[in-house]
Amino acid sequence: MDAPENMSRQDRDLLDALHSGSQAGFERLVQIMHSSVRAYLTSFIGDVGVADDLAQETFLAAYRDRASFGGRSTISTWLLGIARNRALGYLRSKLRQEAKGAAAWDLAQTEKMVNALTDEASFGANHERGLAALHNCIDKLAPHSGRLVAEHYFRQRPLVELAREAGRKESTVRVELLRVRTWLRRCVETTLSEAVQI
Amino acid sequence: MLAGDAISPAEKDTLLTQVQEDPDAWPALVLDQRMDGLLRGLGHARASEQKFVANTVNRWKSAQDRRSQPRKLWPRLALTAGLVAAVAWAAGHWRNHQYSAGGPPPIATAEKSTPLTNTDLPQWNAQPQLGSFPEDQAPADPTGSTGPPTTILNLDFEDGALPEILSTGAVVSGPPRAGNRFCAIGGVSPWTLRVNVIALTGGPQGLLTYDDTRSLRFRYWVGAETQRIVVQAKNLRLQQNFNAAIAPQVHGEWAWATLLLSALEPFEPRRPMQIGDPIYDILIMAGTLGGDAFYLDDIAIIETHR
């Protein structure tokens, strides 16, 4: 398949990597897309270990079935579509298991995530744009909030440790982080809606 | 969703209480969980990029190697058949052993496989043991005893100071009431995002111990929109929350409410509290953040002697 003229450089790289059929091509595909696919899966699955496993399966399935990529979407959208189907399969299986006796909260939560994933119409391109917007929004956070996000999410330090360091209650830091996430969500939504208007 | 760190079973119950009270909270909870997952996923991906890429490439290489090897079906079929036979024999032996040992037959789980929906969640309605009374009618002892009661805990907030055990909520002057200066107002808790909460929390040994002769009593003031006041207590031994709801009799005025601790009910599993069980905290929830305010006063635990 020839690359269209208006294709971005990343998409060209992905297309080359996908069609090379070599180990180097596969590695390149994983390097370019792993962060987006893993973040997408963790946003529905919650557990980073399970999300990583599903991400690996996504890349293996994509490379095995690369001939089925018809070029009707970008490769990243196509990959995220495979990831979405894997996530749905996992969550539905989890739902069946949890129906046999898991805590009512876990069951209700899994059901909501299955619904969210099933109803999601804009899983592909919007996820990529959303991630770009999220990075910009994180840069706009107030210094204190930005530090909290960096320490907890990017340096993976537990909240109890951050609270102890700041001489505050863990519950206070939890609420603060909740507010930061709410702000980030609204910032991403605003950025995406402004992009649509343009 | 506050899902970044581990959530205990009791905290899950609290979240469930919240969505039970306010189903509109679900979309916000789901979106927050997704944002939390997105951030954790990005952080995790950044921290483990090399390892993930190497592991994925190794899996790909293994798959390629397997594909390139000629398939030998007969040994695999024989092995699979042997395994199936062994499992079937072991299952039959286990069942027979269970029966012959006089134990109950295996529990059938097929009946429990219906997925839970919101409408399946237990509805807490006002129970006969629960009461809500106008301000001029002091509540009778809900146990029916006429003996002199003992007050185990009493918070009247009249010194204007925040009691140490009031872990969520604040002390304010509140709606006026003859002879009263201060009361408690509901606040935000990390586990109840949209509901006003007043929480009493004890130390590691708990706030008090459970007894079916004990009851919770308080004065409340709720706004016009508030349909229920939910009381939740965490049982330390069972690591489970127990809940009850009171329908307010009056709105926009002070009134009394009382309930027996034995009226508190758990979600699944429905294990009963036992006398002497430590109760870690008591949460009293009503109204919504940014909506109806919620005030409490004269919160007391009363013990009636048998």
PDB file of N, CA and C in Angstrom, chain A residues 87-129:
ATOM      1  N   ALA A  87      -9.920  -5.095  25.192  1.00  0.00           N
ATOM      2  CA  ALA A  87     -10.377  -4.602  26.498  1.00  0.00           C
ATOM      3  C   ALA A  87     -11.810  -5.044  26.769  1.00  0.00           C
ATOM      4  N   LEU A  88     -12.650  -4.969  25.732  1.00  0.00           N
ATOM      5  CA  LEU A  88     -14.045  -5.392  25.900  1.00  0.00           C
ATOM      6  C   LEU A  88     -14.120  -6.879  26.236  1.00  0.00           C
ATOM      7  N   GLY A  89     -13.328  -7.674  25.533  1.00  0.00           N
ATOM      8  CA  GLY A  89     -13.303  -9.117  25.805  1.00  0.00           C
ATOM      9  C   GLY A  89     -12.886  -9.399  27.236  1.00  0.00           C
ATOM     10  N   TYR A  90     -11.848  -8.687  27.679  1.00  0.00           N
ATOM     11  CA  TYR A  90     -11.361  -8.891  29.047  1.00  0.00           C
ATOM     12  C   TYR A  90     -12.428  -8.480  30.069  1.00  0.00           C
ATOM     13  N   LEU A  91     -13.008  -7.293  29.882  1.00  0.00           N
ATOM     14  CA  LEU A  91     -13.969  -6.789  30.875  1.00  0.00           C
ATOM     15  C   LEU A  91     -15.232  -7.650  30.920  1.00  0.00           C
ATOM     16  N   ARG A  92     -15.674  -8.144  29.757  1.00  0.00           N
ATOM     17  CA  ARG A  92     -16.874  -9.003  29.749  1.00  0.00           C
ATOM     18  C   ARG A  92     -16.595 -10.316  30.477  1.00  0.00           C
ATOM     19  N   SER A  93     -15.393 -10.842  30.271  1.00  0.00           N
ATOM     20  CA  SER A  93     -15.030 -12.072  30.971  1.00  0.00           C
ATOM     21  C   SER A  93     -14.941 -11.808  32.482  1.00  0.00           C
ATOM     22  N   LYS A  94     -14.398 -10.634  32.843  1.00  0.00           N
ATOM     23  CA  LYS A  94     -14.288 -10.261  34.258  1.00  0.00           C
ATOM     24  C   LYS A  94     -15.683 -10.120  34.877  1.00  0.00           C
ATOM     25  N   LEU A  95     -16.589  -9.550  34.092  1.00  0.00           N
ATOM     26  CA  LEU A  95     -17.969  -9.361  34.563  1.00  0.00           C
ATOM     27  C   LEU A  95     -18.610 -10.711  34.874  1.00  0.00           C
ATOM     28  N   ARG A  96     -18.379 -11.694  33.994  1.00  0.00           N
ATOM     29  CA  ARG A  96     -18.943 -13.028  34.232  1.00  0.00           C
ATOM     30  C   ARG A  96     -18.356 -13.638  35.498  1.00  0.00           C
ATOM     31  N   GLN A  97     -17.046 -13.441  35.702  1.00  0.00           N
ATOM     32  CA  GLN A  97     -16.399 -13.972  36.904  1.00  0.00           C
ATOM     33  C   GLN A  97     -16.932 -13.281  38.158  1.00  0.00           C
ATOM     34  N   GLU A  98     -17.043 -11.945  38.083  1.00  0.00           N
ATOM     35  CA  GLU A  98     -17.459 -11.175  39.263  1.00  0.00           C
ATOM     36  C   GLU A  98     -18.911 -11.445  39.629  1.00  0.00           C
ATOM     37  N   ALA A  99     -19.718 -11.830  38.614  1.00  0.00           N
ATOM     38  CA  ALA A  99     -21.128 -12.121  38.907  1.00  0.00           C
ATOM     39  C   ALA A  99     -21.253 -13.295  39.859  1.00  0.00           C
ATOM     40  N   LYS A 100     -20.164 -14.075  39.988  1.00  0.00           N
ATOM     41  CA  LYS A 100     -20.213 -15.255  40.863  1.00  0.00           C
ATOM     42  C   LYS A 100     -19.856 -14.913  42.307  1.00  0.00           C
ATOM     43  N   GLY A 101     -19.670 -13.651  42.630  1.00  0.00           N
ATOM     44  CA  GLY A 101     -19.445 -13.374  44.050  1.00  0.00           C
ATOM     45  C   GLY A 101     -18.477 -12.250  44.368  1.00  0.00           C
ATOM     46  N   ALA A 102     -18.139 -11.398  43.410  1.00  0.00           N
ATOM     47  CA  ALA A 102     -17.248 -10.283  43.740  1.00  0.00           C
ATOM     48  C   ALA A 102     -18.021  -9.216  44.518  1.00  0.00           C
ATOM     49  N   ALA A 103     -17.280  -8.271  45.091  1.00  0.00           N
ATOM     50  CA  ALA A 103     -17.920  -7.173  45.808  1.00  0.00           C
ATOM     51  C   ALA A 103     -18.832  -6.423  44.843  1.00  0.00           C
ATOM     52  N   ALA A 104     -19.972  -5.966  45.390  1.00  0.00           N
ATOM     53  CA  ALA A 104     -20.975  -5.310  44.542  1.00  0.00           C
ATOM     54  C   ALA A 104     -20.390  -4.094  43.821  1.00  0.00           C
ATOM     55  N   TRP A 105     -19.476  -3.390  44.491  1.00  0.00           N
ATOM     56  CA  TRP A 105     -18.872  -2.203  43.872  1.00  0.00           C
ATOM     57  C   TRP A 105     -18.046  -2.603  42.648  1.00  0.00           C
ATOM     58  N   ASP A 106     -17.222  -3.654  42.767  1.00  0.00           N
ATOM     59  CA  ASP A 106     -16.384  -4.087  41.648  1.00  0.00           C
ATOM     60  C   ASP A 106     -17.252  -4.455  40.440  1.00  0.00           C
ATOM     61  N   LEU A 107     -18.324  -5.171  40.744  1.00  0.00           N
ATOM     62  CA  LEU A 107     -19.216  -5.628  39.678  1.00  0.00           C
ATOM     63  C   LEU A 107     -19.866  -4.439  38.972  1.00  0.00           C
ATOM     64  N   ALA A 108     -20.387  -3.517  39.765  1.00  0.00           N
ATOM     65  CA  ALA A 108     -21.058  -2.345  39.186  1.00  0.00           C
ATOM     66  C   ALA A 108     -20.072  -1.508  38.373  1.00  0.00           C
ATOM     67  N   GLN A 109     -18.854  -1.394  38.888  1.00  0.00           N
ATOM     68  CA  GLN A 109     -17.828  -0.586  38.221  1.00  0.00           C
ATOM     69  C   GLN A 109     -17.425  -1.214  36.881  1.00  0.00           C
ATOM     70  N   THR A 110     -17.226  -2.534  36.881  1.00  0.00           N
ATOM     71  CA  THR A 110     -16.861  -3.222  35.635  1.00  0.00           C
ATOM     72  C   THR A 110     -17.960  -3.056  34.603  1.00  0.00           C
ATOM     73  N   GLU A 111     -19.213  -3.176  35.073  1.00  0.00           N
ATOM     74  CA  GLU A 111     -20.345  -3.026  34.162  1.00  0.00           C
ATOM     75  C   GLU A 111     -20.350  -1.635  33.528  1.00  0.00           C
ATOM     76  N   LYS A 112     -20.061  -0.623  34.342  1.00  0.00           N
ATOM     77  CA  LYS A 112     -20.034   0.749  33.815  1.00  0.00           C
ATOM     78  C   LYS A 112     -18.920   0.917  32.784  1.00  0.00           C
ATOM     79  N   MET A 113     -17.776   0.271  33.042  1.00  0.00           N
ATOM     80  CA  MET A 113     -16.658   0.395  32.107  1.00  0.00           C
ATOM     81  C   MET A 113     -16.958  -0.320  30.784  1.00  0.00           C
ATOM     82  N   VAL A 114     -17.638  -1.477  30.872  1.00  0.00           N
ATOM     83  CA  VAL A 114     -18.047  -2.172  29.643  1.00  0.00           C
ATOM     84  C   VAL A 114     -18.961  -1.257  28.838  1.00  0.00           C
ATOM     85  N   ASN A 115     -19.914  -0.619  29.533  1.00  0.00           N
ATOM     86  CA  ASN A 115     -20.835   0.291  28.837  1.00  0.00           C
ATOM     87  C   ASN A 115     -20.077   1.456  28.211  1.00  0.00           C
ATOM     88  N   ALA A 116     -19.121   2.006  28.968  1.00  0.00           N
ATOM     89  CA  ALA A 116     -18.368   3.163  28.463  1.00  0.00           C
ATOM     90  C   ALA A 116     -17.591   2.773  27.206  1.00  0.00           C
ATOM     91  N   LEU A 117     -17.011   1.576  27.250  1.00  0.00           N
ATOM     92  CA  LEU A 117     -16.195   1.111  26.126  1.00  0.00           C
ATOM     93  C   LEU A 117     -17.080   0.764  24.928  1.00  0.00           C
ATOM     94  N   THR A 118     -18.254   0.180  25.211  1.00  0.00           N
ATOM     95  CA  THR A 118     -19.173  -0.185  24.131  1.00  0.00           C
ATOM     96  C   THR A 118     -19.722   1.070  23.453  1.00  0.00           C
ATOM     97  N   ASP A 119     -20.054   2.067  24.284  1.00  0.00           N
ATOM     98  CA  ASP A 119     -20.690   3.280  23.746  1.00  0.00           C
ATOM     99  C   ASP A 119     -19.684   4.232  23.112  1.00  0.00           C
ATOM    100  N   GLU A 120     -18.393   4.008  23.381  1.00  0.00           N
ATOM    101  CA  GLU A 120     -17.416   4.992  22.928  1.00  0.00           C
ATOM    102  C   GLU A 120     -17.359   5.016  21.404  1.00  0.00           C
ATOM    103  N   ALA A 121     -17.761   6.146  20.843  1.00  0.00           N
ATOM    104  CA  ALA A 121     -17.797   6.251  19.387  1.00  0.00           C
ATOM    105  C   ALA A 121     -16.480   6.801  18.844  1.00  0.00           C
ATOM    106  N   SER A 122     -15.745   7.508  19.675  1.00  0.00           N
ATOM    107  CA  SER A 122     -14.587   8.251  19.154  1.00  0.00           C
ATOM    108  C   SER A 122     -13.292   7.722  19.749  1.00  0.00           C
ATOM    109  N   PHE A 123     -13.167   6.367  19.762  1.00  0.00           N
ATOM    110  CA  PHE A 123     -12.032   5.788  20.478  1.00  0.00           C
ATOM    111  C   PHE A 123     -10.691   6.037  19.820  1.00  0.00           C
ATOM    112  N   GLY A 124     -10.683   6.314  18.541  1.00  0.00           N
ATOM    113  CA  GLY A 124      -9.416   6.368  17.826  1.00  0.00           C
ATOM    114  C   GLY A 124      -8.748   7.719  17.848  1.00  0.00           C
ATOM    115  N   ALA A 125      -9.110   8.536  16.858  1.00  0.00           N
ATOM    116  CA  ALA A 125      -8.440   9.825  16.683  1.00  0.00           C
ATOM    117  C   ALA A 125      -8.602  10.703  17.915  1.00  0.00           C
ATOM    118  N   ASN A 126      -9.765  10.632  18.567  1.00  0.00           N
ATOM    119  CA  ASN A 126      -9.992  11.477  19.743  1.00  0.00           C
ATOM    120  C   ASN A 126      -9.037  11.138  20.874  1.00  0.00           C
ATOM    121  N   HIS A 127      -8.691   9.861  20.988  1.00  0.00           N
ATOM    122  CA  HIS A 127      -7.765   9.461  22.043  1.00  0.00           C
ATOM    123  C   HIS A 127      -6.399  10.106  21.800  1.00  0.00           C
ATOM    124  N   GLU A 128      -5.954  10.063  20.572  1.00  0.00           N
ATOM    125  CA  GLU A 128      -4.648  10.662  20.245  1.00  0.00           C
ATOM    126  C   GLU A 128      -4.672  12.163  20.499  1.00  0.00           C
ATOM    127  N   ARG A 129      -5.738  12.823  20.045  1.00  0.00           N
ATOM    128  CA  ARG A 129      -5.840  14.281  20.263  1.00  0.00           C
ATOM    129  C   ARG A 129      -5.976  14.581  21.746  1.00  0.00           C
TER     130      ARG A 129
END
